[in-house]
């Protein structure tokens, strides 16, 4: 399996990762290599196998509906690149 | 060419829990920005979700109320996309196995009768935050207080045929979620909102036309206007030889038009997969039965009972059963007063008008159902007239106490003594000889004038029926 | 002092022969002296460590000490530590000061273990050599030209060089066991769900598990006691009683049934490594264990399935790093999309970007069934292989890694070769089983690890099997000469 430059660009966009034009070829090659490795799975018939999402056959535990958190905005926003009047700022969102 | 419209609605109801669906932060509306966004809501590195039990129970409750299949196992999945008000970069939602399966609702049609609309599914998911587009030096502000608020997304089958039906369906769900007390239904605050998938096709065509999803429909009026506009737009496009693009469109209530949301179109490959941080959710038969046992009487059943057992007209029964708090209030008034029809008139009339005028909920109504029952009783036993009763109701609203003490202190007791009424009637006739003459000459509609004069003389306290009777007797004598 | 076991240190502390402050100072001095070459720490929290040590001394004086109280440790920089930078080996989080503690950190703080600092690691735990770290490669104390393994390479190097008595690690595909193998340490990856993942920065949520790297199985048992247990903040944490992990250490191994999967001894295994593993097996036979050849027929599918599942989960888990609320944001983004793409493009390293892209592809429309769903089915087959095996045997043994430590840069440009260095460890994560690596000998002066795989929640059994070996051999006491 070999990925084209366009496919690499499409995946990079889907993942919102900018990649330099000169690196596209290397990504295409690496990713194609991984896909070849992964292709070994095709040799096995798994028609009647149930997919396994978790290592343990457990069920979801439920939380009581209680408010346990207090306002820590000031502390949290110390890590933020840009804030104003308590809001996180980002480049203009156009809807 | 004749066109047919196909509509499917996706309703988002915010569940009335105390805390968020996967964290212990409050969901109370109106807090300062980002003061109710905890480490989980902010998607800090290393945080994990745990499901809110109440949110699950509310979803099950809804499922049972619409006769839906509530499967034993449901799964949370991640819907991956980038948006600044979506902190995780994915929304935890449900995809393959939602908590509520197929159900249905019967909606009233304008032409009379009802139509059954299928509910495809309802699933739990987390709400996103809010983007504030006011200008912060050309930037957008992000408030994540709403991020993680539990939502129940209710998806209808594409079985709705026009805007009016869409509104009827939405109103039905709106009433139901409030009945079940799983959503406050507040549309201004965004607790109940709707997206509409709209398409048109030539009458008789089997395949659906290309659909557009219209977002941001946060009032019944907007739903109707937006759908009508969208249908018109699509027909115009097709008739002028153009194609409908499958896309998301935003309704602009100011301009009454929909416009394309290109930003949402860029990449809608959501890459759903089971959320590895959450395990399969089990709704046991016991839990289902427990929730079923706690289900309130639903609007339809209540309406039918009002007709069958209380003898109300269909119109009154429908009106009174639409809102749970009103219905329960009415039942207390009717029971306390023993007067079904009169109670219905008062609840739908004076009480509803006052609540609307003051914009308050039944729970906050200053006139309790017990107080109103006392008033209705006094009307029924003719202690007071309906007109006097309105004044007493106003006094009760302002905190004047119960009907009896207001009647007593203000001397409002109705005059029913035949002697006193005969005297007043005689005096009024004597004071208006020419009108009396005309009446006797056949202008019988003047009776109203005489009743008015007597009521005025009695300061409204004379029993109108008796006054009428006496007037006829004396005038014809 | 740096060669003493945790039990010995604990005894010295409780007898008053040393204090926690002294001990902490001792290790801080060693870090200052040796870590310049090794690069195992990314943050040294000297002041905080000494304060905690003083508190620990008070706990000891007040008679409130537990076994671990006062013994310093170092944390892999994947665990959130309140008010201390938690960077996870990435430029993305270079400026991130965690506002909360991971459950593992919280528990160890509460027992009074001073934290010496945060340890270097492969970026977001993605790597097998510790070369993908934003903070530079970690060197193997046994040979500074070689890698210590990864992703818990900083943890391995720090303990191997005696810069910390013990360190935490995490293991998603071998990230504790492989570095333990390459640096001559005992490393334990517990059963999935045994240790809380709260506050442990996620790589692949259904595979990640916290554990430790130490000088001996006995030390592992003590630290596991400190971190194991149910946590209501982690939905995948298992609500199950925690046994006394030290209680069975001395149980004789007579009659122990050991499974030797033939797939772990085939092509690809370095012959010198193979010979040392054979010798370790012979030692177990002398200890009374019975060797049974078994088959784990889907072993060859573990790496392929893993390189779908782990990237798929990571592509989603790492979407939160968008430059909005914390972490790196590119300079002067021209619009929203530019902010996302450049922030992520500039702050993630190649391996992380590769895996995110691989995962996004595997989940994308039209490929989901062929990749993600298929891999989940293979995962079931692999898990079933182990289930079959554990119906016959008590523990499974084999090599941890196919080779000893390789040279820095040797595999850095070839992701596939790098991925294959985890060929024996990955299946365990897919199944969620507990496993250890313990030192079994030296090949050309470099450590070789023996892997022990146990049944679900049988950490105590694994530790017993490892400890008995360490009672009759002294490979675990070997240390790199330069740091004696």
XYZ file of C-alpha atoms in Angstrom, chain B residues 3-475:
473
model
C -43.336 19.269 -4.593
C -43.338 17.316 -1.405
C -41.266 18.190 1.641
C -39.447 15.697 3.836
C -38.255 16.848 7.246
C -36.361 15.120 10.008
C -35.657 16.908 13.273
C -32.733 16.533 15.634
C -33.687 17.981 18.974
C -31.082 18.687 21.621
C -32.500 18.746 25.125
C -30.143 19.745 27.921
C -30.754 17.376 30.780
C -31.693 18.971 34.079
C -28.933 17.405 36.142
C -26.927 19.298 38.739
C -23.508 18.380 37.390
C -22.055 17.695 33.965
C -22.331 14.430 32.126
C -18.715 13.393 32.768
C -17.502 15.745 35.506
C -18.538 17.215 38.827
C -18.747 20.816 37.573
C -22.065 22.657 37.879
C -24.262 23.196 34.823
C -26.134 26.179 36.310
C -26.857 28.801 33.652
C -25.447 32.287 33.653
C -22.188 31.936 35.603
C -19.153 34.077 34.815
C -17.242 32.674 31.819
C -15.140 29.589 32.467
C -15.899 29.470 36.187
C -17.774 26.189 35.729
C -15.196 24.475 33.567
C -13.150 22.005 35.615
C -10.079 20.018 34.589
C -12.227 17.440 32.797
C -14.284 20.033 30.924
C -11.117 21.838 29.873
C -9.665 18.542 28.625
C -6.433 19.018 30.510
C -3.838 16.325 29.862
C -4.523 13.168 31.878
C -8.175 13.723 32.794
C -10.836 11.031 32.429
C -14.642 10.971 32.157
C -17.045 9.170 34.508
C -20.718 8.975 33.527
C -23.380 10.850 35.509
C -25.974 8.354 36.742
C -28.821 10.853 36.698
C -28.180 11.721 33.051
C -28.449 8.063 32.117
C -31.651 7.643 34.110
C -33.180 10.677 32.422
C -32.404 9.282 28.984
C -33.993 5.959 29.928
C -37.028 7.789 31.261
C -37.459 9.532 27.933
C -37.097 6.254 26.063
C -39.750 4.553 28.142
C -42.091 7.532 27.746
C -42.045 7.288 23.938
C -42.489 3.537 23.953
C -38.968 3.067 22.671
C -36.698 0.102 22.865
C -34.180 0.762 25.646
C -31.428 -1.759 24.985
C -29.438 -3.346 27.770
C -26.093 -2.189 26.398
C -25.166 1.161 24.972
C -21.777 2.486 23.972
C -20.140 5.904 24.048
C -18.145 6.880 21.006
C -15.920 9.775 20.099
C -16.868 12.098 17.286
C -13.610 13.729 16.248
C -13.427 17.284 14.928
C -11.570 20.457 15.728
C -13.428 23.468 17.004
C -12.306 25.943 19.668
C -15.364 25.361 21.835
C -14.764 21.595 21.770
C -11.893 21.178 24.246
C -11.134 17.479 23.727
C -11.030 17.753 19.970
C -13.814 15.201 20.045
C -17.330 15.076 21.358
C -18.241 12.069 23.472
C -21.511 10.941 21.975
C -23.176 7.700 20.988
C -23.049 6.208 17.529
C -23.640 2.503 16.998
C -25.508 1.641 20.153
C -27.501 4.602 21.525
C -29.206 4.453 24.901
C -32.677 4.820 23.338
C -33.751 2.986 20.193
C -36.840 3.295 18.033
C -39.947 4.938 19.499
C -42.742 7.203 18.329
C -44.947 10.184 19.093
C -48.447 11.101 17.953
C -48.712 14.728 16.980
C -51.954 16.689 16.534
C -52.645 17.842 12.981
C -54.154 21.224 12.150
C -56.776 19.484 10.072
C -57.781 17.502 13.135
C -56.706 13.994 14.041
C -53.154 12.911 14.760
C -50.092 11.680 12.901
C -47.592 9.182 14.224
C -43.980 10.326 13.830
C -41.208 7.831 14.433
C -38.280 8.618 16.711
C -35.247 6.889 15.219
C -33.141 7.070 18.331
C -32.109 9.243 21.246
C -28.565 9.349 22.537
C -26.552 10.950 25.287
C -23.735 13.318 24.477
C -21.818 16.259 25.851
C -22.554 19.823 24.848
C -19.816 22.119 23.546
C -18.842 25.488 24.973
C -19.761 28.829 23.461
C -17.863 30.990 21.027
C -18.430 34.677 21.614
C -17.958 36.644 18.468
C -17.958 40.114 19.939
C -14.794 41.789 18.995
C -11.832 41.118 21.232
C -9.338 42.892 18.983
C -10.507 40.751 16.099
C -10.457 37.536 18.130
C -13.157 35.168 19.323
C -13.686 34.493 23.027
C -14.327 30.972 24.260
C -16.469 30.211 27.311
C -16.423 26.564 28.313
C -19.023 26.657 31.089
C -21.462 24.807 28.868
C -18.852 22.270 27.734
C -19.819 18.880 29.089
C -23.436 19.706 29.882
C -25.476 16.548 29.307
C -27.575 16.532 26.168
C -30.169 14.109 24.933
C -30.229 14.236 21.159
C -33.602 13.062 19.890
C -33.598 12.129 16.217
C -36.863 11.812 14.328
C -37.525 9.697 11.284
C -37.802 11.737 8.072
C -41.557 11.545 8.385
C -42.494 15.167 8.932
C -44.170 16.742 5.911
C -44.259 20.470 6.574
C -43.242 23.257 8.904
C -46.458 23.108 10.911
C -45.996 19.415 11.620
C -42.391 20.087 12.586
C -43.563 22.646 15.122
C -46.231 20.288 16.448
C -43.621 17.519 16.837
C -41.180 19.843 18.551
C -43.872 21.175 20.893
C -44.846 17.636 21.762
C -41.280 16.733 22.699
C -40.902 20.041 24.494
C -43.948 19.302 26.654
C -42.855 15.719 27.204
C -39.330 16.465 28.445
C -40.759 18.979 30.886
C -43.413 16.505 31.976
C -40.672 14.018 32.672
C -38.710 16.755 34.432
C -35.604 15.881 32.481
C -35.220 19.269 30.785
C -36.295 22.756 31.813
C -37.323 23.472 28.214
C -35.911 26.983 28.346
C -35.360 27.872 24.731
C -33.930 31.338 25.335
C -31.127 29.825 27.382
C -30.602 27.140 24.770
C -31.767 24.246 26.925
C -33.958 23.024 24.089
C -32.846 23.494 20.500
C -33.372 21.947 17.168
C -31.698 21.266 13.836
C -33.869 20.425 10.843
C -32.924 18.198 7.918
C -34.985 19.470 5.020
C -35.334 18.129 1.511
C -37.903 18.322 -1.263
C -38.868 15.896 -4.006
C -41.465 15.789 -6.752
C -44.699 14.286 -5.491
C -44.655 10.594 -6.150
C -40.860 10.204 -6.198
C -39.620 7.500 -3.847
C -36.039 8.620 -3.297
C -35.326 11.500 -0.961
C -34.016 14.715 -2.411
C -30.638 16.083 -1.311
C -31.029 17.499 2.150
C -29.719 20.548 3.903
C -29.318 20.667 7.672
C -30.589 23.924 9.123
C -29.054 24.780 12.481
C -29.731 27.239 15.261
C -33.487 26.901 15.543
C -34.148 27.987 19.074
C -37.814 28.923 18.950
C -40.969 27.368 17.539
C -41.460 30.399 15.357
C -37.952 30.108 13.898
C -38.461 26.441 13.143
C -41.537 27.224 11.130
C -40.039 30.206 9.330
C -36.704 28.566 8.647
C -38.256 25.407 7.227
C -40.642 27.361 5.038
C -37.801 29.486 3.787
C -35.561 26.497 3.176
C -38.269 24.622 1.269
C -38.843 27.647 -0.922
C -35.127 28.061 -1.532
C -34.718 24.442 -2.546
C -37.701 24.455 -4.887
C -36.507 27.694 -6.480
C -33.057 26.229 -7.002
C -34.328 23.029 -8.572
C -36.858 24.791 -10.733
C -34.174 27.110 -12.041
C -32.167 24.047 -13.018
C -29.656 24.078 -10.184
C -28.698 21.387 -7.709
C -29.100 21.244 -3.947
C -25.804 20.888 -2.116
C -25.767 18.645 0.932
C -24.576 21.071 3.565
C -25.144 22.682 6.914
C -26.994 25.980 6.853
C -27.474 28.530 9.579
C -30.819 30.239 10.063
C -30.595 33.991 10.488
C -33.791 35.131 12.224
C -33.083 38.805 11.548
C -33.015 38.372 7.797
C -35.313 35.327 7.775
C -32.971 33.358 5.564
C -30.593 30.428 5.794
C -26.990 30.639 4.723
C -24.301 28.071 4.168
C -21.907 27.353 7.081
C -18.820 26.663 5.031
C -16.597 26.316 8.082
C -18.504 23.210 9.141
C -18.233 21.719 5.683
C -14.484 21.565 5.400
C -14.012 18.134 6.882
C -16.883 16.177 8.242
C -15.049 12.902 8.503
C -15.809 12.506 12.184
C -13.846 9.269 12.612
C -16.264 7.828 15.167
C -14.827 5.065 17.314
C -15.730 3.635 20.743
C -14.420 5.905 23.505
C -11.631 3.928 25.174
C -12.033 5.873 28.417
C -15.604 4.680 28.913
C -16.953 1.153 29.174
C -20.211 -0.322 27.909
C -23.172 1.201 29.757
C -25.643 -1.318 31.106
C -29.295 -0.504 31.729
C -30.531 -3.439 33.764
C -34.110 -4.677 33.696
C -34.387 -3.664 37.349
C -33.336 -0.093 36.624
C -35.726 0.051 33.684
C -38.624 -1.221 35.793
C -37.814 1.169 38.591
C -37.782 4.109 36.196
C -40.957 2.870 34.528
C -42.697 2.684 37.893
C -41.700 6.273 38.619
C -42.941 7.624 35.282
C -45.517 10.354 35.758
C -48.892 10.157 34.009
C -48.086 11.402 30.506
C -49.957 14.226 28.729
C -52.086 11.977 26.536
C -53.209 9.751 29.357
C -53.926 12.739 31.512
C -55.930 14.421 28.778
C -57.999 11.301 28.255
C -58.625 10.995 31.981
C -59.732 14.637 32.183
C -62.270 13.876 29.475
C -63.414 10.494 30.750
C -63.394 11.014 34.475
C -63.785 14.748 34.955
C -66.091 15.293 31.985
C -64.033 18.126 30.523
C -64.366 19.011 26.862
C -61.530 17.834 24.619
C -60.391 21.419 24.155
C -60.222 22.095 27.906
C -58.565 18.749 28.580
C -55.903 19.334 25.929
C -55.212 22.822 27.208
C -54.939 21.750 30.822
C -52.801 18.660 30.225
C -50.197 20.292 27.997
C -48.043 21.418 30.900
C -47.478 19.183 33.855
C -47.363 21.896 36.500
C -50.564 23.499 35.198
C -52.298 20.140 35.051
C -51.334 19.293 38.595
C -52.398 22.740 39.789
C -55.732 22.321 38.071
C -56.338 18.964 39.693
C -55.826 20.422 43.149
C -58.232 23.300 42.406
C -60.869 20.977 40.959
C -60.599 18.554 43.836
C -60.609 21.263 46.504
C -63.543 23.131 45.045
C -65.510 20.232 43.688
C -66.168 22.364 40.588
C -64.471 20.917 37.531
C -65.630 23.240 34.776
C -65.331 26.404 36.832
C -61.848 25.359 37.993
C -60.819 24.708 34.387
C -62.053 28.152 33.339
C -60.162 29.855 36.126
C -56.915 27.981 35.593
C -56.898 28.535 31.844
C -58.250 32.054 32.173
C -57.291 34.323 35.037
C -54.459 32.186 36.391
C -52.683 31.536 33.071
C -53.099 35.170 32.044
C -51.550 36.367 35.310
C -48.660 33.896 35.058
C -47.975 35.028 31.510
C -48.242 38.680 32.397
C -45.818 38.352 35.294
C -43.732 35.770 33.408
C -43.493 33.354 36.316
C -43.769 29.620 36.664
C -46.617 27.831 38.401
C -44.241 26.862 41.181
C -43.716 30.550 41.932
C -47.385 31.520 41.669
C -48.449 33.601 44.702
C -51.965 32.143 44.535
C -51.729 28.534 45.596
C -54.065 25.931 44.147
C -55.711 25.650 47.557
C -56.420 29.396 47.634
C -57.901 29.308 44.163
C -60.042 26.330 45.133
C -61.479 28.403 47.996
C -62.318 31.209 45.610
C -63.958 28.884 43.096
C -66.084 27.468 45.872
C -67.389 30.902 46.773
C -68.333 31.544 43.170
C -70.077 28.213 42.966
C -72.087 28.739 46.132
C -72.998 32.243 44.925
C -71.349 34.018 47.818
C -69.710 36.206 45.188
C -70.161 36.875 41.516
C -67.575 36.066 38.905
C -66.783 39.732 38.515
C -66.167 40.265 42.229
C -64.094 37.078 42.160
C -61.633 38.655 39.718
C -61.044 41.454 42.190
C -60.533 38.937 44.973
C -58.111 36.966 42.810
C -56.053 40.122 42.322
C -56.088 40.710 46.062
C -54.960 37.130 46.702
C -52.186 37.543 44.108
C -51.004 40.564 46.081
C -50.893 38.555 49.259
C -54.318 39.429 50.673
C -55.004 36.029 52.220
C -57.760 33.551 51.411
C -61.025 34.297 49.594
C -63.228 34.174 52.699
C -61.199 36.671 54.668
C -61.034 39.049 51.690
C -64.811 38.774 51.182
C -65.348 39.394 54.872
C -62.959 42.318 55.284
C -64.073 44.086 52.120
C -67.751 43.302 52.544
C -67.990 41.713 49.137
C -70.550 39.102 49.947
C -73.092 38.821 47.160
C -76.560 40.205 47.806
C -79.014 37.373 47.328
C -81.773 38.633 49.607
C -84.819 38.880 47.343
C -86.247 41.811 49.276
C -83.108 43.897 48.940
C -82.785 43.084 45.254
C -86.469 43.871 44.573
C -86.005 47.251 46.271
C -82.961 48.114 44.192
C -84.657 46.991 40.972
C -87.752 49.049 41.743
C -85.640 52.115 42.392
C -83.724 51.753 39.138
C -86.947 51.353 37.152
C -88.396 54.401 38.859
C -85.326 56.466 38.048
C -85.386 55.516 34.363
C -88.981 55.842 33.221
C -88.296 56.441 29.519
C -86.120 53.303 29.184
C -88.799 51.376 31.057
C -91.321 52.673 28.594
C -89.207 51.585 25.630
C -88.649 48.152 27.121
C -92.291 47.646 27.602
C -92.808 48.784 24.010
C -90.721 45.828 22.880
C -87.070 46.988 23.031
C -86.155 44.048 25.185
C -82.393 44.421 24.695
C -82.601 47.276 27.208
C -82.588 44.587 29.888
C -78.799 44.788 29.778
C -78.920 48.485 30.593
C -81.100 47.822 33.624
C -78.904 44.981 34.873
C -75.905 47.253 34.595
C -77.648 50.000 36.574
C -78.664 47.618 39.338
C -75.185 46.090 39.548
C -73.718 49.567 39.709
C -76.105 50.527 42.483
C -75.181 47.349 44.389
C -71.460 47.947 43.795
C -71.412 44.683 41.873
C -72.572 42.599 44.799
C -76.092 41.806 43.638
C -76.543 38.317 42.265
C -76.868 38.991 38.508
C -79.230 36.076 37.866
C -81.612 37.252 40.551
C -81.402 40.826 39.328
C -82.319 39.689 35.858
C -85.239 37.712 37.107
C -86.601 40.569 39.252
C -86.168 43.115 36.457
C -88.177 41.048 34.008
C -90.843 40.517 36.627
C -91.190 44.188 37.596
C -90.803 45.636 34.105
